Short mmCIF file of C-alpha atoms and ligand atoms in Angstrom, two decimals:
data_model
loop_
_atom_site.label_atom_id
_atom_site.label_comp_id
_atom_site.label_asym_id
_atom_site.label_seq_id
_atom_site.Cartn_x
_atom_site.Cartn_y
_atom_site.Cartn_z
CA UNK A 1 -3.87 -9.15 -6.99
CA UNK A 2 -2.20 -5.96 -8.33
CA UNK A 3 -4.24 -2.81 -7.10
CA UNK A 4 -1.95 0.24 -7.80
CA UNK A 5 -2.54 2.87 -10.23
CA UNK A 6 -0.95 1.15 -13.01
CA UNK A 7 0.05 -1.68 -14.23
CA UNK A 8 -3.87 -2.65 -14.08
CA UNK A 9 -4.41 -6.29 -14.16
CA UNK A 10 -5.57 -7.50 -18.17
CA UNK A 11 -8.87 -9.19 -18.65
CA UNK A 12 -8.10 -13.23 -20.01
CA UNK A 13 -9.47 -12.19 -23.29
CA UNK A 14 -6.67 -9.42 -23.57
CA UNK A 15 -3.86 -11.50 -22.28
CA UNK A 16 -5.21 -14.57 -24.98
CA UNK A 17 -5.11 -11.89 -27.66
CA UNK A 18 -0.87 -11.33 -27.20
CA UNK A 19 -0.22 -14.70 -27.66
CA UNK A 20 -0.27 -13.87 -31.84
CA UNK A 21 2.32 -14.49 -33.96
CA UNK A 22 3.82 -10.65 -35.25
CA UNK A 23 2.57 -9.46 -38.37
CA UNK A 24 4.49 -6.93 -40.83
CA UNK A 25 4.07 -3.73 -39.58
CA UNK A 26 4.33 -2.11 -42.82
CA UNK A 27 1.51 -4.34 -44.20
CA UNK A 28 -1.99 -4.32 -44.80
CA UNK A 29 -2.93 -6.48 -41.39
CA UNK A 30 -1.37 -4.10 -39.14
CA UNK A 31 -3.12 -0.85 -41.05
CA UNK A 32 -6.04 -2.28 -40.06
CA UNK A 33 -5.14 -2.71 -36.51
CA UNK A 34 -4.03 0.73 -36.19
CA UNK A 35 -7.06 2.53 -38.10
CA UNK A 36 -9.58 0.30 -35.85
CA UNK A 37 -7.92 1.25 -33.04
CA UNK A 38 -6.99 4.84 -33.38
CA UNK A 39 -10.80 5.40 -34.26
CA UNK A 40 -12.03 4.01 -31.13
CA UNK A 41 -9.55 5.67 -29.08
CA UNK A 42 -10.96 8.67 -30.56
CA UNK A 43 -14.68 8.34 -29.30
CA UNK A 44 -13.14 7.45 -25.77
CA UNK A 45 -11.19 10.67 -26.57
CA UNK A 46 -14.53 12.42 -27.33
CA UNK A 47 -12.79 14.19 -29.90
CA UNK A 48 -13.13 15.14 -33.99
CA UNK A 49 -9.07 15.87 -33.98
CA UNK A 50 -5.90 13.57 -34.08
CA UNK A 51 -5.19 11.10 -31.66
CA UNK A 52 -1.60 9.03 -32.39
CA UNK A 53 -1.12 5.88 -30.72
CA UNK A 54 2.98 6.35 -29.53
CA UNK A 55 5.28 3.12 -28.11
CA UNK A 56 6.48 4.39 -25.23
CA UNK A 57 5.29 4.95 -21.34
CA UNK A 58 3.09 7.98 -20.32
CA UNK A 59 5.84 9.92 -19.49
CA UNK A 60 7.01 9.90 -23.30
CA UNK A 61 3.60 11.09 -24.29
CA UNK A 62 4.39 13.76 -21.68
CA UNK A 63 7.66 14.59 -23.15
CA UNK A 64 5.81 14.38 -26.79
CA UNK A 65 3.43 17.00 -25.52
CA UNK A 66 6.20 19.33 -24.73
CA UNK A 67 8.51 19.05 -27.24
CA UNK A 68 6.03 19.29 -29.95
CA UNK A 69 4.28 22.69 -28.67
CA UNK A 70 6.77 24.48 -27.12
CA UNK A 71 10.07 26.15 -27.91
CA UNK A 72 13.14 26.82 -25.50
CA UNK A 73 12.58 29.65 -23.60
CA UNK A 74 9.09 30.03 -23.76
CA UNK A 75 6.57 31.23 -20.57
CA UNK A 76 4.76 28.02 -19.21
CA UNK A 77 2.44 27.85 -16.64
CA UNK A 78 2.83 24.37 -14.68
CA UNK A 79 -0.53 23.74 -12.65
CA UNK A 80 0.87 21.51 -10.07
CA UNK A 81 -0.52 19.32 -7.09
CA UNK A 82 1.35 16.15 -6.61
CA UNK A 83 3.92 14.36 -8.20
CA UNK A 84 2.89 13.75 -11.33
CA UNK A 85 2.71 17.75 -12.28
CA UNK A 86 6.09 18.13 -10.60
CA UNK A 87 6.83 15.68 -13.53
CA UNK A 88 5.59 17.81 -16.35
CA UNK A 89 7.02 20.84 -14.96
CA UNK A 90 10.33 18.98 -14.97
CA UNK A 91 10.14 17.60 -18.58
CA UNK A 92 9.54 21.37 -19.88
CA UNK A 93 12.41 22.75 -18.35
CA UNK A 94 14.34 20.12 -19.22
CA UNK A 95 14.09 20.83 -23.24
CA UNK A 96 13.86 24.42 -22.05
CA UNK A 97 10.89 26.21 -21.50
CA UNK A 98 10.60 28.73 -18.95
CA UNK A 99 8.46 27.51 -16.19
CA UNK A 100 6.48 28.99 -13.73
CA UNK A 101 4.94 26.32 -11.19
CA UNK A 102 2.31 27.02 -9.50
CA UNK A 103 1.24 24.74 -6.68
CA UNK A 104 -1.79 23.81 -4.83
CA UNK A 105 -1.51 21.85 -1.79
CA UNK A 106 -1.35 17.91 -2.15
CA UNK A 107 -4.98 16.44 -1.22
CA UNK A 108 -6.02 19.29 -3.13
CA UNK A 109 -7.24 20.02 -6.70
CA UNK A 110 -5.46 22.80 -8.91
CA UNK A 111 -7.85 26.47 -8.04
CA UNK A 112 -9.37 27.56 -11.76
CA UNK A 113 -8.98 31.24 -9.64
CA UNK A 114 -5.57 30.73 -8.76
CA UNK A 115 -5.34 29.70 -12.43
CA UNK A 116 -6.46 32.98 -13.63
CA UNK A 117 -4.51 34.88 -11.57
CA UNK A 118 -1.15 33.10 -12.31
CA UNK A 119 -2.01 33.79 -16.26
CA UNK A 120 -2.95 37.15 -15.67
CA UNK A 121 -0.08 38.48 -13.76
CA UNK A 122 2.33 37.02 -16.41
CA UNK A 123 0.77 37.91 -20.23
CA UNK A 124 3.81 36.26 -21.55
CA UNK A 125 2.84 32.49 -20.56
CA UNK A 126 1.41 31.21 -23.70
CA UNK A 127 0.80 27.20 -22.28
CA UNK A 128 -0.44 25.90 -19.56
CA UNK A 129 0.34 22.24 -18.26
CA UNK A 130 -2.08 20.48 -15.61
CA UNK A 131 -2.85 17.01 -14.50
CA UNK A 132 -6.48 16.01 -14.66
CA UNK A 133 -6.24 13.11 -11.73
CA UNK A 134 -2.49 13.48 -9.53
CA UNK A 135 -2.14 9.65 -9.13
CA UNK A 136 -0.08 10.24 -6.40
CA UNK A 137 -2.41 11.96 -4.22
CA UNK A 138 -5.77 10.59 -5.37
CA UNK A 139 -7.05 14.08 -6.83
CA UNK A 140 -9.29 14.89 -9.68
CA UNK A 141 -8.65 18.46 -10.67
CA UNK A 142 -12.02 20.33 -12.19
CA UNK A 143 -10.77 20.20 -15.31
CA UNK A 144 -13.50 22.14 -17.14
CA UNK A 145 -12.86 24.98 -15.17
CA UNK A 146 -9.63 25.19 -15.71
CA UNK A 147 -9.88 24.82 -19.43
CA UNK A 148 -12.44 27.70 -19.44
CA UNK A 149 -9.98 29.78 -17.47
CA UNK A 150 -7.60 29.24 -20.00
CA UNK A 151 -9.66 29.47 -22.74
CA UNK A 152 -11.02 32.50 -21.83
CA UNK A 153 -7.13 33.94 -22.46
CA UNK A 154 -6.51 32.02 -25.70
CA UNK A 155 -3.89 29.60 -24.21
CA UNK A 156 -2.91 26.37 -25.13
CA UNK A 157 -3.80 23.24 -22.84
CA UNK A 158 -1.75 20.24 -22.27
CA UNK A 159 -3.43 17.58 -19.86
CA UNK A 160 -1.77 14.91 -18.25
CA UNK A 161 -5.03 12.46 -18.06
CA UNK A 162 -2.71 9.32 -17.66
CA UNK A 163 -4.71 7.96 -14.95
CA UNK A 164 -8.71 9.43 -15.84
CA UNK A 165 -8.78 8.88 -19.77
CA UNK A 166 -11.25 5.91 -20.53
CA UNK A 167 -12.29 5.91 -16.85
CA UNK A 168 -13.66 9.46 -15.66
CA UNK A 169 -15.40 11.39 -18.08
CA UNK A 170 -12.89 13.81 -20.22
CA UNK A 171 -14.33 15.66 -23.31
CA UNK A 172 -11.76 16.67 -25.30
CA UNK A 173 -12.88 18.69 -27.91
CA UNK A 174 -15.66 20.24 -25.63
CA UNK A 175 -13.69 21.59 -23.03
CA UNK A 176 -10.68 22.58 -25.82
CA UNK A 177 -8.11 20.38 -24.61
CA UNK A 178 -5.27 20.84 -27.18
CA UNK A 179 -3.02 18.22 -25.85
CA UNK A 180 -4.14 14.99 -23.59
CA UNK A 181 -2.01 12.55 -22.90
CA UNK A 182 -2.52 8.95 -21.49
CA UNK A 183 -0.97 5.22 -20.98
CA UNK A 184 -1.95 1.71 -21.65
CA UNK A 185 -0.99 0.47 -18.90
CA UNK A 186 -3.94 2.56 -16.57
CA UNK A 187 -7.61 2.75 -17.32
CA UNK A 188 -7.30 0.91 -20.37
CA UNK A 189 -7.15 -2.61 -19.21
CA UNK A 190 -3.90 -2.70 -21.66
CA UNK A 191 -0.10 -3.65 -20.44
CA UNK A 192 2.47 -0.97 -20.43
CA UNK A 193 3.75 0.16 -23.42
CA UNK A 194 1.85 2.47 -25.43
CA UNK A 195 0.69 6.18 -25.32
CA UNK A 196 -1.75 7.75 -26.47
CA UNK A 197 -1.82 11.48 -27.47
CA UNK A 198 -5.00 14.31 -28.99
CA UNK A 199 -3.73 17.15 -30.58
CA UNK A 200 -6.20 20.03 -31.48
CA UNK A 201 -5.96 22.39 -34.35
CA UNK A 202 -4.92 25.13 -32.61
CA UNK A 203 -1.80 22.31 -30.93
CA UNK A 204 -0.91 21.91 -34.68
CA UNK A 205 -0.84 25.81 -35.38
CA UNK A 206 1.81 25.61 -32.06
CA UNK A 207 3.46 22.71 -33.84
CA UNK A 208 4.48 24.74 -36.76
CA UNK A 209 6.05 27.08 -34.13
CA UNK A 210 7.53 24.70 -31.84
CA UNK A 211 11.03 24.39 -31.95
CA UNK A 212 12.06 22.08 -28.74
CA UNK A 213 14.77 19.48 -30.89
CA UNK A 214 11.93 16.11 -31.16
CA UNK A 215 12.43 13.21 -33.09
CA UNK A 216 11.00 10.01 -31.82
CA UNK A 217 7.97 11.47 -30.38
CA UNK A 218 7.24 14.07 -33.44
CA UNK A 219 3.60 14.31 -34.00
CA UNK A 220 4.00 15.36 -37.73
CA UNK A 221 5.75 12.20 -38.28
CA UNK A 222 2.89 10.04 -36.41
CA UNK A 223 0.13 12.02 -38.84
CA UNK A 224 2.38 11.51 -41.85
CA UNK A 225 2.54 7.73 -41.01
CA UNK A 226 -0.51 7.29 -39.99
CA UNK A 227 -2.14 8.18 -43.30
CA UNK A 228 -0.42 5.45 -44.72
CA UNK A 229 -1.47 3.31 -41.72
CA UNK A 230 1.50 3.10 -40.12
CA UNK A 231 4.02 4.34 -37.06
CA UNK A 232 6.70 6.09 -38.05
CA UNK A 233 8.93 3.30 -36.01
CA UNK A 234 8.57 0.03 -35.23
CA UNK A 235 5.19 -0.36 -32.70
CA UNK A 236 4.92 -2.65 -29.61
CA UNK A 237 3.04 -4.85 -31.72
CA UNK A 238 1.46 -7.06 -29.29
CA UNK A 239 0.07 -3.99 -27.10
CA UNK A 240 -1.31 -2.85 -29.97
CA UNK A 241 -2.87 -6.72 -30.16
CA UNK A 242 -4.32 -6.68 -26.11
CA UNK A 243 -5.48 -2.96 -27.09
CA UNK A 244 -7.51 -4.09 -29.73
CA UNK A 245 -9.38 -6.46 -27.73
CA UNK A 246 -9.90 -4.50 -24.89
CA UNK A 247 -11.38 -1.26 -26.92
CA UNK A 248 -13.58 -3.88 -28.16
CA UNK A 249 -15.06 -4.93 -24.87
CA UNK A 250 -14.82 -1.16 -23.60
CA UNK A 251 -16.95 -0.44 -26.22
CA UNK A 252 -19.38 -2.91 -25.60
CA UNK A 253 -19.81 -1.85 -22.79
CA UNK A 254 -19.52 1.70 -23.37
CA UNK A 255 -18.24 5.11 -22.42
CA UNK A 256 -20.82 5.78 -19.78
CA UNK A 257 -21.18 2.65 -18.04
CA UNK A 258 -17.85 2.51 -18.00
CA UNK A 259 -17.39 5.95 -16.22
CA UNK A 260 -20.32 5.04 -14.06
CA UNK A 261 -18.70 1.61 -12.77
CA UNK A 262 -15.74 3.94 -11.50
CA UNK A 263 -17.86 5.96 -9.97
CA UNK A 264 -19.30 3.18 -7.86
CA UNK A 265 -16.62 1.18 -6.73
CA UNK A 266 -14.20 4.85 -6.02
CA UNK A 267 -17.35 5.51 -3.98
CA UNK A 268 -17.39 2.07 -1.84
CA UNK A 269 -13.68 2.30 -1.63
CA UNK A 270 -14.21 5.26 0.16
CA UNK A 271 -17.15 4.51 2.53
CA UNK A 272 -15.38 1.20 3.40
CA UNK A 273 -11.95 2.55 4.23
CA UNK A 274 -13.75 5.52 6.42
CA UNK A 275 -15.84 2.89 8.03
CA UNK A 276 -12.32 1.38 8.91
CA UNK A 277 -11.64 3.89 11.00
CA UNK A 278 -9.07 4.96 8.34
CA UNK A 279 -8.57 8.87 6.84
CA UNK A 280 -8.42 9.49 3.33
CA UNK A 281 -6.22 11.61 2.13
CA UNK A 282 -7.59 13.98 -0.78
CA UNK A 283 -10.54 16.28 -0.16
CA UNK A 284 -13.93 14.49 -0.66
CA UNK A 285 -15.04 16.68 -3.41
CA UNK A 286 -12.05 16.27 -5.38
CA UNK A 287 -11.44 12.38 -4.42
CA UNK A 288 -10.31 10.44 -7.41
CA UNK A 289 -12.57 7.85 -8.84
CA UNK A 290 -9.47 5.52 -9.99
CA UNK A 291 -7.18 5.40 -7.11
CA UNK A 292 -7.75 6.09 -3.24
CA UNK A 293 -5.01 7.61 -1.11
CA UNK A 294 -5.57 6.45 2.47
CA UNK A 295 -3.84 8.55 5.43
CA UNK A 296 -1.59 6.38 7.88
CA UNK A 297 -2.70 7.64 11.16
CA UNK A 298 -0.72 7.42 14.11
CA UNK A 299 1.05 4.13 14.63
CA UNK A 300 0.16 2.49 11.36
CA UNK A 301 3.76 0.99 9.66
CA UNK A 302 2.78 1.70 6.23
CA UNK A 303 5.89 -0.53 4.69
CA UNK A 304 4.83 -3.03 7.05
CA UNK A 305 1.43 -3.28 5.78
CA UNK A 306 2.31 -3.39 1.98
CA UNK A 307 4.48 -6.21 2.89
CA UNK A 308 1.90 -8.12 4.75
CA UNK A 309 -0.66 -7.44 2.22
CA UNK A 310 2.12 -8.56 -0.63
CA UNK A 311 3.30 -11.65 1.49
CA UNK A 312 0.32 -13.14 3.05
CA UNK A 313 -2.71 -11.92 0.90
CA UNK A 314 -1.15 -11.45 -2.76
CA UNK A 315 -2.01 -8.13 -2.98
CA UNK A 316 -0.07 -4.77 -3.98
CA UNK A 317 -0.88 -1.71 -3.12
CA UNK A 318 0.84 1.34 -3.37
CA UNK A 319 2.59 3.48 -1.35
CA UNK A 320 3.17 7.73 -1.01
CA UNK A 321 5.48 8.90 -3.49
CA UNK A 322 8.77 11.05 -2.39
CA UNK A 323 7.56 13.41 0.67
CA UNK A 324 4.35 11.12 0.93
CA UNK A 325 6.37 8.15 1.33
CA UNK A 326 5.21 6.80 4.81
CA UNK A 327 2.16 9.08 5.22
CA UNK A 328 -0.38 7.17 2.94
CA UNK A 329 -0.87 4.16 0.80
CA UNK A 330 -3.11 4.18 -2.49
CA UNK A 331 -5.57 1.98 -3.99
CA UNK A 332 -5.54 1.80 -7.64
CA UNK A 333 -9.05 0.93 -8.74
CA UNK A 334 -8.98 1.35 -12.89
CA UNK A 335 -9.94 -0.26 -15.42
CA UNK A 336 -10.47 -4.03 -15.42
CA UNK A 337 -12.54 -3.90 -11.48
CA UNK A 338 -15.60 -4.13 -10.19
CA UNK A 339 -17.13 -3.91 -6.56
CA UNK A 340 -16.19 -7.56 -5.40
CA UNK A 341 -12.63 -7.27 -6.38
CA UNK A 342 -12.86 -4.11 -3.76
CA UNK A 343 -14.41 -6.74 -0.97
CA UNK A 344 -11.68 -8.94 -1.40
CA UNK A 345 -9.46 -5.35 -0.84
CA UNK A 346 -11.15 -4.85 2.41
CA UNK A 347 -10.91 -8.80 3.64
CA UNK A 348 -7.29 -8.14 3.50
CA UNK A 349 -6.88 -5.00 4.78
CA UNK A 350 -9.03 -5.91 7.78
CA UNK A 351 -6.92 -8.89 8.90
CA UNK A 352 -3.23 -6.88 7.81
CA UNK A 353 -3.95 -3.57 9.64
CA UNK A 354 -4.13 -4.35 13.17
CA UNK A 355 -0.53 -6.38 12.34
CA UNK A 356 0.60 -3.15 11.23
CA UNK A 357 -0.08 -1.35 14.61
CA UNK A 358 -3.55 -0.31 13.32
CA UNK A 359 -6.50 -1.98 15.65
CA UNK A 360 -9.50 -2.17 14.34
CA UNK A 361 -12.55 -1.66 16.56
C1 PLP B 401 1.36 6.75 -14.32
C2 PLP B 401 1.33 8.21 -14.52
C3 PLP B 401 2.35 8.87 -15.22
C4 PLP B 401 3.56 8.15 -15.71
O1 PLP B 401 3.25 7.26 -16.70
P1 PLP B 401 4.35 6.17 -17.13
O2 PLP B 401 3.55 5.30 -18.04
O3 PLP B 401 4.82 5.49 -15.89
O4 PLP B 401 5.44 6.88 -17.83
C5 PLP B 401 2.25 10.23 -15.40
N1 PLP B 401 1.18 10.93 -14.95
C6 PLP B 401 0.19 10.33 -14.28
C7 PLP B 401 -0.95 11.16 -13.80
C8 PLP B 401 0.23 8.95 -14.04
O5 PLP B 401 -0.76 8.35 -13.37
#
């Protein structure tokens, strides 16, 4: 059983639906795959604007985000707490921009005060780049807050919600996020493969101004090709099939139960490792609802564990990233999972731990 924070395991249904033969993707068939699909991604979205469907991993709708709204040596204001923002950060300065990061503590989420004083002790920042849930800690930022902070001062917002889109609620267009960015391969029950990407009127006035070299990730081309339902290159095809299906059954069962399903098994995950004896590792009130960081405490082998859980009990979990690596171990719960598939979490962990020089009482 694979329980990181992406790839999610595929419902049957989704995995049936790749088994298609291709189909011309500059034909009629595949139009209609990409209109039906780009307008539900929209009302998961919550948004009026664009949304482009992009081949590619998260991190190149990441780089798309940058290199579409910014120009080389503009100010940018990298909200950062975890890995995942230290990625953004990076991809910025890579084409570039001028970056100012500004960190919060990992465990933590971003401060919409610190925020505010970051953008008002520098006028000349004109974007700001945050990560609504830092996979690698198990943190969801308050993401409305920060928007109004820099909303208040006219910015423009690019979210990283690779790991919350379609799973914790995220309303673009009513809390003005210009840019957000996500992957199949997270909440959306989807294999890797394909991003997907909002941009807001006022991220197509930046467009115009943008000039960070882009050409495989240009939005203008997506929009230009998209009216004539197509990409402007050649789509993963069968992701697009296996996202197809699985809108469809998101949608049946809809936004808020959807959101609400996290919300229950993020909350057993966390009662049931606590009742452990284990430590999480983010704040409660900013604890993720798709994937649980658990602290090693003293004696606990964390390698040892994954490799138990891998070997004996055919489960993955994940471990810290860079300076976490050792100190915690996450469990991705997104997407296709419900509370039993947690149980079956526990079962193992309960007969790997005390192997791994954790007893349980
Ligand atoms: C997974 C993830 C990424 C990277 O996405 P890839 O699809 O691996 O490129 C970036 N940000 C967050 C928050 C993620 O969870």
């Amino acid at each position: 059983m694979l329980r990181v924070p992406g790839p999610t395991p595929c419902p049957p249904e989704v995995l049936q639906s790749m088994t298609k033969q291709m189909v011309n993707h500059r034909g009629k068939e595949f139009a209609g795959l990409l209109e039906s699909t780009t307008a539900r991604l929209k009302q998961f979205f919550q948004t009026k604007g664009d949304v482009f469907i992009l081949t590619g991993s998260g991190t190149g709708g990441l780089e798309g985000a940058a290199v579409n709204m910014l120009s080389p040596g503009d100010r940018v204001l990298a909200v950062i707490n975890g890995v995942f923002g230290e990625r953004f950060a990076d991809i910025a300065e890579g084409f570039g921009a001028n970056v100012e990061r500004l960190r919060f503590p990992y465990g933590e989420g971003a401060d919409p005060d610190g925020v505010a004083k970051a953008l008002d002790l520098d006028k000349s920042i004109k974007t700001v780049l945050t990560t609504h849930n830092e996979t690698s800690t198990g943190v969801t930022s308050d993401l409305a807050s920060i928007s109004k902070v820099v909303k208040q001062r006219d910015k423009l917002l690019l979210v990283d919600a690779i790991s919350s889109l379609g799973c914790i609620n995220l309303p673009t267009d009513e809390w003005q996020c210009d840019v957000v960015v996500t992957g199949s391969q997270k909440g959306w029950m989807v294999p890797p493969g394909l991003a997907f990407v909002s941009v807001s009127d006022k991220a197509w006035e930046a467009y115009t101004q943008a000039k960070m070299p882009r050409f495989y990730w240009d939005f203008g081309q997506a929009k230009k090709f998209l009216e004539k339902g197509q990409t402007p290159w050649t789509p993963g095809v069968t992701v697009f099939y296996a996202l197809s299906t699985a809108l469809e059954m998101m949608a049946e069962e809809s936004l808020e139960s959807i959101f609400a399903r996290h919300t229950r098994v993020a909350e057993k995950t966390r009662e049931e490792i606590k009742a452990l004896g284990l430590p999480l590792f983010a704040r409660e009130e900013c604890a993720s609802n798709t994937v649980t960081a658990v602290k090693a405490p003293e004696g606990l082998d964390v390698d040892k564990l994954r490799n138990i859980l891998s070997n004996e009990h055919d489960l993955a979990l994940a471990g810290g990233q860079r300076d976490m690596a050792g100190k915690i171990f996450r469990i991705g719960h997104l997407g296709w999972i419900t509370e039993s598939d947690i149980d079956s979490v526990m079962d193992s962990l309960k007969k790997a731990l005390p192997q791994a020089g954790f007893p349980i009482e």
